[in-house]
Coordinates of C-alpha atoms in Angstrom, one line a residue:
Chain A
M221 CA 36.3 -5.4 20.8
N222 CA 33.0 -6.6 22.3
V223 CA 32.7 -5.3 25.6
Q224 CA 29.1 -6.5 26.6
D225 CA 26.4 -5.0 28.1
R226 CA 25.6 -7.1 30.7
R227 CA 22.0 -5.2 31.3
R228 CA 20.8 -6.9 28.2
I229 CA 20.5 -10.4 26.8
L230 CA 22.7 -10.2 24.1
G231 CA 23.8 -13.8 22.6
P232 CA 26.8 -15.5 22.9
V233 CA 30.5 -13.3 22.4
E234 CA 31.9 -15.7 20.0
A235 CA 29.2 -15.0 17.2
K236 CA 29.8 -13.1 14.0
P237 CA 27.4 -11.1 12.5
L238 CA 25.6 -11.9 8.7
A239 CA 27.6 -11.1 5.7
F240 CA 26.1 -10.7 2.8
P241 CA 28.5 -10.0 -0.3
S242 CA 26.8 -7.9 -2.9
I243 CA 25.6 -9.7 -5.5
N244 CA 28.2 -9.1 -8.5
V245 CA 29.7 -10.8 -11.7
A246 CA 27.0 -12.9 -12.4
K247 CA 23.7 -10.6 -12.6
S248 CA 25.2 -7.5 -14.2
D249 CA 24.6 -8.5 -17.9
D250 CA 21.7 -7.0 -18.1
G251 CA 23.3 -3.8 -19.8
E252 CA 21.8 -2.2 -16.7
S253 CA 24.9 -1.6 -14.2
K254 CA 24.1 -1.3 -11.2
E255 CA 27.2 -0.8 -9.4
K256 CA 27.9 1.9 -6.5
T257 CA 27.0 4.9 -8.0
S258 CA 23.1 4.6 -8.0
S259 CA 22.0 8.1 -7.3
P260 CA 19.7 8.5 -4.5
P261 CA 15.9 8.6 -5.4
E262 CA 14.0 11.6 -6.2
F263 CA 11.6 13.5 -3.9
T264 CA 8.4 11.7 -3.6
D265 CA 5.5 13.1 -1.9
P266 CA 5.1 11.3 1.2
T267 CA 1.9 10.2 3.1
I268 CA 1.4 11.6 6.9
R269 CA -0.2 11.2 9.5
T270 CA 0.2 12.9 12.8
S271 CA -0.9 12.1 16.6
V272 CA 0.2 8.7 16.4
L273 CA 1.5 8.0 19.7
T274 CA -0.5 8.8 22.7
N275 CA 2.4 8.5 25.3
C276 CA 4.2 12.1 23.6
N277 CA 2.9 15.2 23.1
G278 CA 3.4 15.0 19.4
S279 CA 4.1 12.6 16.9
C280 CA 4.6 11.9 13.0
I281 CA 4.7 9.3 10.4
L282 CA 5.7 10.1 6.9
E283 CA 6.0 7.0 4.3
T284 CA 7.6 7.0 1.1
P285 CA 8.3 3.7 -0.9
Q286 CA 11.6 3.8 0.7
L287 CA 11.2 5.0 3.6
S288 CA 9.1 4.9 7.0
L289 CA 10.2 7.7 9.5
L290 CA 8.6 8.1 13.2
S291 CA 9.0 11.5 14.6
S292 CA 8.2 11.7 18.5
I293 CA 8.4 15.1 20.7
Y294 CA 8.3 14.8 24.1
G295 CA 7.8 18.5 25.8
P296 CA 8.0 21.2 27.1
K297 CA 9.0 19.1 30.0
S298 CA 11.0 20.3 33.6
T299 CA 14.8 19.9 33.1
R300 CA 16.5 18.8 36.1
S301 CA 19.2 21.5 35.9
N302 CA 18.9 23.7 39.0
L303 CA 20.0 26.5 37.0
F304 CA 17.6 28.7 35.6
E305 CA 17.2 29.0 31.5
S306 CA 15.3 31.4 30.3
R307 CA 15.2 29.5 27.1
C308 CA 14.1 26.1 26.2
Q309 CA 16.4 23.6 25.4
I310 CA 16.4 21.2 22.4
N311 CA 17.8 17.9 22.2
V312 CA 17.3 15.7 18.9
I313 CA 18.3 11.5 19.2
I314 CA 18.0 9.9 15.9
K315 CA 17.6 6.1 15.9
S316 CA 18.5 4.1 12.8
S317 CA 20.2 0.4 12.4
I318 CA 21.9 1.6 9.1
F319 CA 23.9 4.5 10.1
S320 CA 26.7 4.6 12.5
S321 CA 26.0 6.6 15.6
S322 CA 28.9 9.6 15.0
E323 CA 26.9 10.4 11.9
L324 CA 23.6 10.6 13.5
K325 CA 25.1 12.5 16.2
E326 CA 26.4 15.0 13.8
L327 CA 23.3 15.4 12.1
S328 CA 21.7 16.1 15.7
S329 CA 23.3 18.8 16.5
F330 CA 23.0 20.2 13.0
L331 CA 18.9 19.9 13.4
I332 CA 19.4 21.3 17.1
N333 CA 20.7 24.4 15.7
V334 CA 18.1 24.3 12.7
L335 CA 15.5 24.1 15.3
E336 CA 16.4 26.7 17.5
S337 CA 16.3 29.3 14.7
F338 CA 12.6 29.0 14.6
V339 CA 11.1 27.2 17.6
C340 CA 10.2 30.1 19.7
L341 CA 12.1 29.3 22.8
E342 CA 11.8 32.0 25.3
L343 CA 8.3 30.8 25.5
Y344 CA 9.4 28.1 27.5
P345 CA 11.7 28.9 30.1
K346 CA 13.3 26.5 32.2
A347 CA 11.9 23.8 30.3
G348 CA 13.3 20.9 27.6
I349 CA 12.0 19.5 24.3
D350 CA 13.1 16.2 23.3
V351 CA 13.1 15.1 19.6
F352 CA 13.1 11.3 18.7
V353 CA 13.6 10.2 15.0
N354 CA 13.4 6.6 14.4
L355 CA 14.1 5.3 10.8
N356 CA 12.1 2.2 10.7
I357 CA 12.3 1.1 6.9
E358 CA 15.7 2.9 5.3
E359 CA 16.2 1.7 1.8
V360 CA 18.6 4.6 0.8
D361 CA 22.0 4.7 2.1
E362 CA 22.5 8.3 1.8
L363 CA 21.9 10.3 5.2
S364 CA 21.9 13.7 3.5
W365 CA 18.7 12.4 1.4
Y366 CA 16.7 11.6 4.7
I367 CA 17.0 15.1 5.9
P368 CA 14.2 17.1 4.5
Y369 CA 12.0 14.3 5.1
I370 CA 13.1 14.4 9.0
I371 CA 12.7 18.1 9.4
M372 CA 9.2 17.7 7.6
S373 CA 8.3 15.1 10.2
I374 CA 9.9 17.2 13.0
V375 CA 7.8 20.5 12.1
L376 CA 4.5 18.5 11.7
G377 CA 5.2 17.2 14.9
L378 CA 6.2 20.0 16.6
V379 CA 2.9 21.7 15.7
D380 CA 0.8 18.2 16.7
A381 CA 2.6 18.8 19.9
G382 CA 1.5 22.4 20.1
I383 CA 5.0 24.1 20.3
E384 CA 5.0 27.5 19.0
I385 CA 7.0 27.9 15.8
S386 CA 7.9 30.9 14.1
D387 CA 7.0 29.6 10.3
L388 CA 7.0 26.3 8.3
P389 CA 10.5 25.7 7.1
G390 CA 11.6 22.8 5.0
S391 CA 14.8 21.7 3.3
G392 CA 15.9 20.3 0.2
F393 CA 18.4 17.6 -1.1
N394 CA 20.1 18.3 -4.3
D395 CA 23.7 16.8 -5.5
N396 CA 25.2 15.6 -1.9
N397 CA 23.7 19.5 -0.8
V398 CA 20.7 19.9 1.9
A399 CA 19.7 23.6 2.6
C400 CA 17.2 24.2 5.1
F401 CA 15.0 27.6 4.1
T402 CA 12.3 29.6 5.7
K403 CA 10.6 32.4 5.3
D404 CA 9.0 31.6 1.6
G405 CA 12.6 30.5 0.7
N406 CA 14.3 34.3 1.3
E407 CA 15.8 33.0 4.4
V408 CA 18.6 30.0 5.0
I409 CA 18.5 28.6 8.2
G410 CA 20.8 25.4 7.7
I411 CA 23.7 24.1 4.9
W412 CA 24.4 20.1 5.1
K413 CA 26.5 18.8 3.0
D414 CA 28.8 15.5 3.5
K415 CA 30.0 14.1 0.6
G416 CA 30.6 14.9 -3.2
E417 CA 33.2 18.2 -4.2
T418 CA 32.9 21.6 -4.0
K419 CA 32.4 22.3 -7.6
G420 CA 32.5 26.3 -7.5
D421 CA 29.9 29.0 -6.4
E422 CA 27.4 28.8 -9.2
H423 CA 27.1 25.1 -9.2
F424 CA 26.1 25.6 -5.6
L425 CA 24.1 28.1 -6.6
E426 CA 22.4 26.2 -9.0
S427 CA 21.9 23.2 -6.3
L428 CA 20.0 26.0 -3.7
E429 CA 17.7 26.9 -6.2
A430 CA 17.2 23.2 -6.9
C431 CA 16.9 22.1 -3.3
K432 CA 14.8 25.5 -2.9
V433 CA 11.9 23.8 -5.3
Q434 CA 12.1 21.1 -3.0
Y435 CA 11.2 23.1 0.3
L436 CA 8.3 24.8 -1.4
R437 CA 6.8 21.5 -2.4
I438 CA 7.5 20.2 1.0
K439 CA 6.0 23.3 2.6
E440 CA 3.1 23.2 0.3
L441 CA 2.5 19.5 1.3
M442 CA 2.5 20.6 5.2
S443 CA -0.1 23.5 5.0
S444 CA -2.3 21.1 2.9
Y445 CA -1.9 18.6 5.6
L446 CA -2.3 20.9 8.5
L447 CA -5.3 22.9 6.8
S448 CA -7.5 19.6 6.2
Q449 CA -7.0 18.4 9.7
S450 CA -8.0 21.6 10.6
D451 CA -11.1 21.0 8.7
K452 CA -11.5 17.7 10.1
A453 CA -11.7 18.9 13.5
E454 CA -14.2 21.5 12.9
Chain B
M78 CA -14.0 36.4 80.7
S79 CA -14.9 36.7 76.9
T80 CA -17.3 34.2 75.5
E81 CA -15.5 32.3 72.6
E82 CA -17.9 32.0 69.3
E83 CA -17.8 29.3 67.8
A84 CA -16.6 29.4 64.3
T85 CA -18.5 27.0 61.8
V86 CA -16.2 26.1 58.9
E87 CA -18.4 25.4 56.0
V88 CA -17.0 22.5 53.9
H89 CA -17.7 22.3 50.0
P90 CA -17.4 19.2 48.6
V91 CA -15.3 19.6 45.2
S92 CA -16.0 18.0 42.2
F93 CA -13.6 17.0 39.3
P94 CA -14.1 16.4 36.0
P95 CA -13.5 13.1 34.9
E96 CA -9.9 13.8 33.1
I97 CA -8.7 15.6 36.3
L98 CA -10.3 12.8 38.9
A99 CA -8.4 10.2 36.7
R100 CA -5.0 12.4 37.3
I101 CA -5.6 13.0 40.9
S102 CA -6.9 10.0 42.2
P103 CA -6.7 6.8 39.5
E104 CA -7.9 4.3 42.0
L105 CA -11.2 6.3 42.8
S106 CA -11.5 7.1 39.1
L107 CA -11.2 3.4 38.1
Q108 CA -13.8 1.9 40.9
R109 CA -16.4 4.2 39.7
H110 CA -15.6 3.3 36.0
L111 CA -16.0 -0.7 37.2
S112 CA -19.4 0.1 39.3
L113 CA -20.8 1.8 36.1
G114 CA -20.0 -1.7 34.1
F115 CA -17.0 -0.3 31.9
R116 CA -13.4 0.7 32.5
P117 CA -11.6 4.3 31.7
S118 CA -10.8 3.1 28.3
L119 CA -14.6 2.0 27.6
R120 CA -13.9 -1.6 27.0
G121 CA -16.0 -4.4 28.9
F122 CA -14.5 -6.1 31.5
E123 CA -13.6 -9.0 29.4
E124 CA -13.1 -7.0 26.5
F125 CA -9.6 -7.3 24.8
R126 CA -8.3 -4.3 22.1
D127 CA -7.8 -5.4 18.5
V128 CA -4.7 -6.3 17.1
S129 CA -3.5 -5.9 13.5
V130 CA -0.2 -6.9 12.6
D131 CA 2.1 -6.5 9.5
V132 CA 4.0 -9.6 9.2
G133 CA 7.7 -9.8 7.3
T134 CA 7.4 -6.2 5.6
L135 CA 10.5 -4.9 7.0
S136 CA 12.7 -8.2 6.4
R137 CA 15.2 -7.8 3.3
Y138 CA 13.6 -10.9 1.7
H139 CA 10.4 -9.1 1.9
Q140 CA 11.3 -7.2 -1.6
L141 CA 12.5 -10.6 -3.7
Q142 CA 8.7 -12.1 -3.0
D143 CA 7.5 -9.3 -5.0
P144 CA 7.4 -10.1 -8.5
S145 CA 6.8 -6.4 -9.6
S146 CA 9.4 -4.9 -7.6
T147 CA 12.3 -4.3 -9.5
K148 CA 14.6 -3.3 -6.5
E149 CA 17.9 -5.1 -5.8
V150 CA 18.0 -6.1 -2.3
G151 CA 20.3 -3.7 0.0
T152 CA 22.8 -5.4 1.3
D153 CA 22.3 -2.7 4.4
N154 CA 19.5 -4.5 5.5
H155 CA 20.6 -7.5 7.9
V156 CA 16.4 -8.4 9.0
L157 CA 15.6 -11.9 8.3
G158 CA 11.9 -11.7 10.0
S159 CA 9.9 -8.6 11.2
C160 CA 6.3 -7.7 12.6
V161 CA 4.8 -4.7 13.3
L162 CA 2.0 -5.2 15.4
R163 CA -0.8 -2.7 16.7
E164 CA -2.7 -3.5 19.7
G165 CA -4.9 -0.4 20.2
D166 CA -2.9 3.0 20.4
V167 CA 0.4 0.9 21.0
Y168 CA 2.9 -0.3 18.0
V169 CA 4.9 -3.0 18.7
V170 CA 7.8 -3.6 16.0
T171 CA 10.0 -6.8 16.1
K172 CA 13.0 -6.9 13.6
I173 CA 14.9 -10.6 14.1
T174 CA 18.4 -10.4 13.0
G175 CA 21.2 -13.3 12.7
G176 CA 24.6 -14.1 13.5
I177 CA 26.4 -17.5 13.2
I178 CA 28.3 -19.2 15.7
E179 CA 31.2 -22.1 15.9
D180 CA 29.9 -25.0 17.2
V181 CA 32.5 -26.3 19.4
T182 CA 30.5 -29.3 21.3
M183 CA 31.1 -32.8 20.5
S184 CA 29.2 -34.6 17.8
N185 CA 27.6 -38.3 18.6
E186 CA 30.5 -39.7 16.4
D187 CA 33.1 -38.6 18.8
I188 CA 31.9 -40.4 22.0
D189 CA 33.6 -43.3 22.6
E190 CA 30.5 -45.5 22.3
E191 CA 31.2 -48.5 25.3
E192 CA 32.0 -46.2 27.7
D193 CA 30.0 -43.0 27.4
A194 CA 27.3 -44.9 26.6
E195 CA 25.9 -45.5 30.1
L196 CA 26.1 -41.2 30.3
L197 CA 24.2 -40.8 27.2
E198 CA 21.2 -43.3 28.5
L199 CA 21.4 -41.0 31.6
T200 CA 21.0 -37.7 29.8
E201 CA 18.9 -38.9 27.1
D202 CA 16.1 -38.4 28.9
H203 CA 16.2 -35.1 30.4
S204 CA 17.5 -33.7 27.4
D205 CA 14.7 -32.4 25.4
I206 CA 15.0 -28.9 26.9
T207 CA 18.6 -28.6 25.4
K208 CA 17.3 -29.7 21.9
Y209 CA 15.7 -26.6 21.7
T210 CA 16.8 -22.5 22.1
S211 CA 15.8 -19.2 22.3
V212 CA 16.5 -15.7 20.3
Y213 CA 18.3 -13.1 22.4
P214 CA 15.5 -10.1 22.4
V215 CA 16.6 -6.2 23.7
V216 CA 13.1 -4.7 24.6
E217 CA 12.9 -0.7 24.4
V218 CA 10.3 0.7 25.3
E219 CA 10.1 4.3 24.0
R220 CA 8.9 6.7 26.5
G221 CA 11.2 10.1 25.8
R222 CA 13.7 9.4 27.7
M223 CA 17.2 8.7 27.2
G224 CA 20.4 7.0 29.2
A225 CA 20.4 2.9 30.3
C226 CA 17.5 0.6 29.9
T227 CA 14.5 0.6 32.6
D228 CA 13.9 -2.4 35.0
E229 CA 10.5 -3.1 33.1
E230 CA 12.9 -3.4 29.5
M231 CA 15.1 -5.8 31.2
I232 CA 12.8 -8.1 33.1
T233 CA 10.5 -8.0 30.1
S234 CA 13.6 -9.2 27.9
Q235 CA 14.5 -11.8 30.4
K236 CA 10.8 -13.0 30.3
L237 CA 10.4 -13.2 26.9
F238 CA 14.0 -15.2 26.6
D239 CA 13.1 -18.2 29.3
T240 CA 9.6 -18.3 28.1
L241 CA 10.7 -19.0 24.2
Q242 CA 13.5 -21.3 26.0
H243 CA 10.9 -23.4 28.1
A244 CA 8.1 -23.2 25.2
K245 CA 10.1 -25.7 22.9
I246 CA 9.1 -23.8 19.6
L247 CA 12.8 -23.2 18.1
P248 CA 14.7 -26.6 18.0
K249 CA 18.3 -26.1 17.5
S250 CA 18.5 -28.1 14.3
S251 CA 16.8 -25.5 13.0
L252 CA 19.6 -23.6 13.3
K253 CA 22.1 -25.7 12.0
V254 CA 24.0 -24.2 8.7
K255 CA 24.6 -26.6 6.1
P256 CA 27.1 -24.4 4.1
G257 CA 27.3 -24.9 0.4
V258 CA 30.3 -24.3 -1.8
R259 CA 31.2 -21.3 -4.0
I260 CA 33.7 -22.4 -7.0
T261 CA 35.3 -20.6 -9.6
N262 CA 35.0 -22.6 -12.9
D263 CA 37.7 -22.3 -15.6
D264 CA 35.5 -20.0 -17.9
G265 CA 35.3 -17.7 -15.1
T266 CA 32.0 -17.8 -13.8
V267 CA 31.0 -18.5 -10.2
E268 CA 28.6 -21.0 -8.9
I269 CA 27.2 -21.8 -5.6
I270 CA 26.3 -25.3 -4.5
Y271 CA 24.2 -26.0 -2.3
P272 CA 23.7 -29.6 -0.2
D273 CA 20.3 -29.8 -0.9
S274 CA 20.5 -29.1 -4.7
A275 CA 20.5 -31.8 -7.5
N276 CA 23.9 -32.6 -8.5
S277 CA 25.5 -31.6 -5.2
D278 CA 26.9 -34.4 -4.3
E279 CA 29.7 -35.6 -6.0
V280 CA 30.7 -31.8 -5.7
M281 CA 30.5 -31.9 -1.9
S282 CA 32.0 -34.8 -1.2
S283 CA 35.0 -33.5 -2.5
F284 CA 34.9 -30.3 -0.4
K285 CA 35.3 -31.9 3.2
I286 CA 34.3 -29.3 5.7
N287 CA 34.7 -30.6 9.3
K288 CA 33.4 -27.3 11.1
K289 CA 30.1 -26.8 11.9
W290 CA 28.4 -23.9 12.3
S291 CA 24.5 -22.2 13.8
Y292 CA 22.5 -19.6 13.5
V293 CA 22.1 -17.2 16.3
L294 CA 19.1 -15.0 16.0
Y295 CA 18.4 -11.8 17.7
A296 CA 15.3 -9.9 18.4
R297 CA 14.8 -6.0 18.7
I298 CA 11.7 -5.1 19.9
E299 CA 10.4 -1.6 20.1
V300 CA 7.1 -0.5 21.5
F301 CA 6.2 2.8 20.8
G302 CA 3.0 4.6 22.4
R303 CA 2.8 2.4 25.7
T304 CA -0.3 2.9 27.8
G305 CA 0.2 -0.4 29.9
P306 CA 1.8 -3.5 30.6
V307 CA 4.3 -4.6 27.5
F308 CA 5.1 -8.4 28.4
D309 CA 1.9 -9.7 25.8
L310 CA 2.4 -7.6 23.4
C311 CA 6.2 -8.1 22.7
W312 CA 5.4 -12.1 23.0
N313 CA 3.0 -11.7 20.3
S314 CA 4.9 -9.4 18.3
L315 CA 8.1 -11.7 18.5
M316 CA 5.8 -15.0 17.5
Y317 CA 4.8 -13.4 14.5
A318 CA 8.3 -12.2 13.4
L319 CA 9.7 -15.4 14.4
K320 CA 7.1 -17.3 12.0
S321 CA 8.2 -14.9 9.4
V322 CA 12.0 -15.5 9.5
Q323 CA 14.0 -16.7 6.5
L324 CA 17.3 -18.0 7.2
P325 CA 20.0 -17.4 4.6
K326 CA 22.3 -19.8 2.7
A327 CA 25.5 -19.9 3.5
F328 CA 28.6 -20.9 1.6
I329 CA 32.4 -21.2 1.7
D330 CA 34.5 -20.6 -1.1
E331 CA 36.1 -23.2 -2.2
R332 CA 39.7 -22.3 -1.4
A333 CA 38.8 -22.0 2.1
T334 CA 37.1 -25.5 2.7
D335 CA 40.5 -27.3 4.0
L336 CA 43.3 -24.8 4.9
K337 CA 45.8 -25.8 7.1
M338 CA 48.6 -23.1 7.9
T339 CA 52.0 -23.7 9.9
V340 CA 52.6 -21.2 12.2
R341 CA 55.8 -20.8 14.5
T342 CA 55.1 -19.8 17.8
R343 CA 58.0 -19.3 20.5
G344 CA 60.2 -21.7 18.5
R345 CA 57.2 -24.6 18.5
N346 CA 55.6 -24.8 15.0
A347 CA 51.9 -25.5 15.2
I348 CA 49.5 -26.2 12.8
I349 CA 46.2 -24.2 12.5
R350 CA 43.2 -24.1 10.7
E351 CA 42.5 -21.4 9.0
T352 CA 39.0 -19.8 10.1
Y353 CA 36.6 -19.8 7.2
N354 CA 34.7 -17.1 6.1
L355 CA 31.1 -18.1 5.9
L356 CA 28.9 -15.9 3.6
C357 CA 25.7 -15.9 3.2
D358 CA 23.6 -15.7 -0.1
P359 CA 22.3 -12.4 -0.6
N360 CA 18.9 -13.8 -2.3
D361 CA 18.7 -17.3 -1.3
S362 CA 17.1 -18.2 1.6
T363 CA 15.0 -21.0 3.4
P364 CA 12.1 -20.1 5.9
I365 CA 12.9 -21.4 9.6
R366 CA 11.2 -24.5 11.1
L367 CA 9.5 -24.3 14.2
A368 CA 7.9 -26.7 16.2
E369 CA 4.4 -25.3 14.7
K370 CA 2.4 -27.1 17.7
N371 CA 4.2 -25.3 20.3
I372 CA 3.4 -21.7 18.9
S373 CA 1.6 -19.6 21.9
F374 CA 0.2 -16.4 22.3
A375 CA -0.2 -14.6 25.7
S376 CA -2.4 -12.7 27.3
T377 CA -2.6 -10.6 30.8
Y378 CA -5.7 -10.5 33.4
G379 CA -6.0 -8.4 36.2
L380 CA -8.0 -8.8 39.6
I381 CA -9.4 -5.7 41.6
D382 CA -12.0 -5.7 44.4
L383 CA -14.8 -3.4 43.8
D384 CA -15.1 -0.9 46.2
P385 CA -19.0 -0.2 47.1
E386 CA -18.0 3.0 48.7
A387 CA -17.0 4.1 45.4
D388 CA -20.1 2.7 43.7
I389 CA -22.0 5.9 42.0
A390 CA -25.2 4.1 42.7
N391 CA -24.7 3.7 46.3
L392 CA -23.5 7.6 46.3
E393 CA -27.3 8.9 45.4
E394 CA -28.8 6.6 48.3
D395 CA -26.4 8.4 50.9
A396 CA -29.2 10.4 52.4
D397 CA -29.4 8.5 55.3
G398 CA -26.2 7.4 56.1
D399 CA -26.7 4.4 58.5
E400 CA -28.0 2.0 56.2
A401 CA -26.0 -1.0 56.3
M402 CA -24.9 -2.2 53.0
V403 CA -27.0 -5.1 51.9
D404 CA -24.2 -7.0 50.2
E405 CA -21.3 -7.1 52.7
E406 CA -19.4 -9.7 50.3
V407 CA -16.5 -8.1 48.4
K408 CA -17.5 -8.4 44.7
T409 CA -13.7 -9.4 42.7
V410 CA -13.5 -8.9 38.9
L411 CA -11.2 -10.2 36.3
L412 CA -10.1 -7.6 33.6
A413 CA -8.6 -8.9 30.4
D414 CA -5.8 -6.9 29.0
I415 CA -5.1 -3.8 31.3
E416 CA -4.6 -0.8 29.7
G417 CA -3.8 2.9 31.3
E418 CA -2.7 4.6 33.9
A419 CA -5.5 3.6 36.2
E420 CA -5.1 0.0 35.5
E421 CA -1.8 -0.5 35.9
S422 CA -1.3 1.4 39.3
S423 CA -4.2 0.0 41.3
I424 CA -4.3 -3.6 39.8
K425 CA -2.0 -5.3 42.0
S426 CA -3.1 -9.2 41.1
N427 CA -2.4 -10.0 37.7
I428 CA -2.9 -13.3 35.8
T429 CA -0.3 -13.7 32.5
I430 CA -1.0 -16.8 30.3
V431 CA 1.3 -17.4 27.0
S432 CA -0.7 -20.7 25.7
N433 CA -1.1 -22.8 22.4
A434 CA -3.5 -23.5 20.2
D435 CA -4.6 -26.6 22.3
G436 CA -5.0 -24.8 25.6
R437 CA -1.3 -25.8 26.7
F438 CA 0.5 -23.6 29.0
K439 CA 4.0 -22.3 28.1
R440 CA 4.0 -19.7 30.4
L441 CA 1.3 -19.2 33.6
S442 CA 1.7 -16.6 36.3
I443 CA -0.5 -16.0 39.6
V444 CA 0.3 -12.6 41.5
G445 CA -1.6 -12.4 44.3
G446 CA -1.6 -8.9 45.3
G447 CA -4.2 -8.7 47.4
A448 CA -7.4 -9.4 45.7
K449 CA -9.2 -12.9 45.9
I450 CA -8.3 -15.2 43.3
T451 CA -11.0 -17.7 43.2
P452 CA -10.9 -20.9 40.9
A453 CA -13.7 -19.7 39.5
L454 CA -11.9 -16.7 38.2
L455 CA -8.5 -18.8 37.3
A456 CA -10.9 -20.9 35.3
K457 CA -12.4 -17.4 33.5
S458 CA -9.2 -16.6 32.5
I459 CA -7.8 -19.7 31.2
A460 CA -10.9 -20.0 29.0
L461 CA -10.6 -16.4 28.1
S462 CA -6.8 -17.1 27.0
K463 CA -8.1 -19.5 25.0
Q464 CA -10.3 -17.3 23.0
R465 CA -7.3 -15.0 22.2
T466 CA -5.0 -17.3 21.9
A467 CA -7.4 -18.8 18.9
D468 CA -7.9 -15.1 17.6
L469 CA -4.3 -14.5 17.4
A470 CA -3.5 -17.5 15.7
G471 CA -5.4 -17.2 12.8
K472 CA -3.9 -13.6 11.7
L473 CA -1.4 -16.2 10.9
I474 CA -2.6 -17.6 8.0

């Protein structure tokens, strides 16, 4: 049902969205069947830019050939509630054009939990930090694949905003599992699994190790980027 | 009686560093800068910010144009045209998507020639504007807030919609869909035949398609890093994005071209034409046809009276406060491309010009907010907008 939002100019109600059927029969003779089970691409080192936006406290753009992701951090800023909260409240909003809002909401609450474990919340009482993530170019249709990049950009955005964090966490994606690590891979602060079957403990542990490898790579990239920034500043 | 001692209060003037002054008193900070000959952003009075654009890179057809790319176009990408515009520190990302709507208006053949000829004649003169249409814009200015759309977003969207309609850039005829037919041959191969291809005539004549469709274009405009009024950035970004739009070729399956069903409702039989499923070709597209000469670009100007009391040069001569000012006339300056908190909040008089390469106006708005707007200043703003439009139009090539 199309309930029109009258505050916005949405166009005629009867208009139907464009439907693009998949290119099927005619083209799959090459021997490469590009059917449903194309696995998401491997992790590639993204290009990083921070301090991109001037109207927020911290921002970071990550780009790879399949992805362009912008995270902007607003805060710590005062909350509207009258109650005194001794810890800062974090809110994450993700904007995307290919994923549904319910999926994005679930991912947001997962990210809030992860963030609360490494942001020094006690230092910002009665305040809120708003994290906005915009997926501008999204060529992979598997939401879990984006999580390592999203967390990386949020961490770099928090550093850019000058918000104190206890470590540089990161995460890795392997076989539909995402695991978030901190303290050099010795602590797990979040696990996300959306699709695929649960294959048993050993498989999961292997997958966890693969995620850890990716985490260590991400951490290396973040540290070298931050060091190069501080060298430039001097 | 005790004598009252006079208490003397010493007042020390307080001075603030420029950044603090800009937050406490933006107007004073602006006036001080202006008296020195430049603006808080360190630009000259008539200097614009540099614009760089990246056109078409977010659209689904972008990958197809790159011969080295082996990627398949994802069916999830519905963007038909795009532009990422950067002006100073502000980024504007415009994505144009589409929809299809059935045309239910009468065609010219349906109108009875004799009776309605007079009506037709009357409407011919006034109907020029009805030959053009607009896109449906949704503007989102990212300022770290959630919730309902702000006044600024709603007003900017409406302005973009109205200006595009009246600028007569997008003819309705450009958006008409000429559907092809998808045929399944006897040997099982599937072919799609479009009206403009070589051997289409015999095929198309055997399929009578009685319905007419048009595309509808939507624009999603996101502004990141907003530092000042956004209308001209949104308009310029929309122009570039519109130019890059590729309309997909559409087709109907042959089995659906002339489908009639008999339906029983409440004891009566009715014949219903089945609604067709119009599908879009994932690879083939045609560039959109716009009225090129009407493509125009926007610029905004602010006018402000210089405050002689804020003039730094005068401050130093303030030893003898009784000296009358030599020049009593209020000087009004024109500032191009408003940016920054100080300018935006202190400048109440604005001129917005949207004009094409020939200098024809598509939109002109003058808000006299108290500054003295003379014909000379108007002429200057028009001249500047011509230069700016020429510069921006050059980026389209």
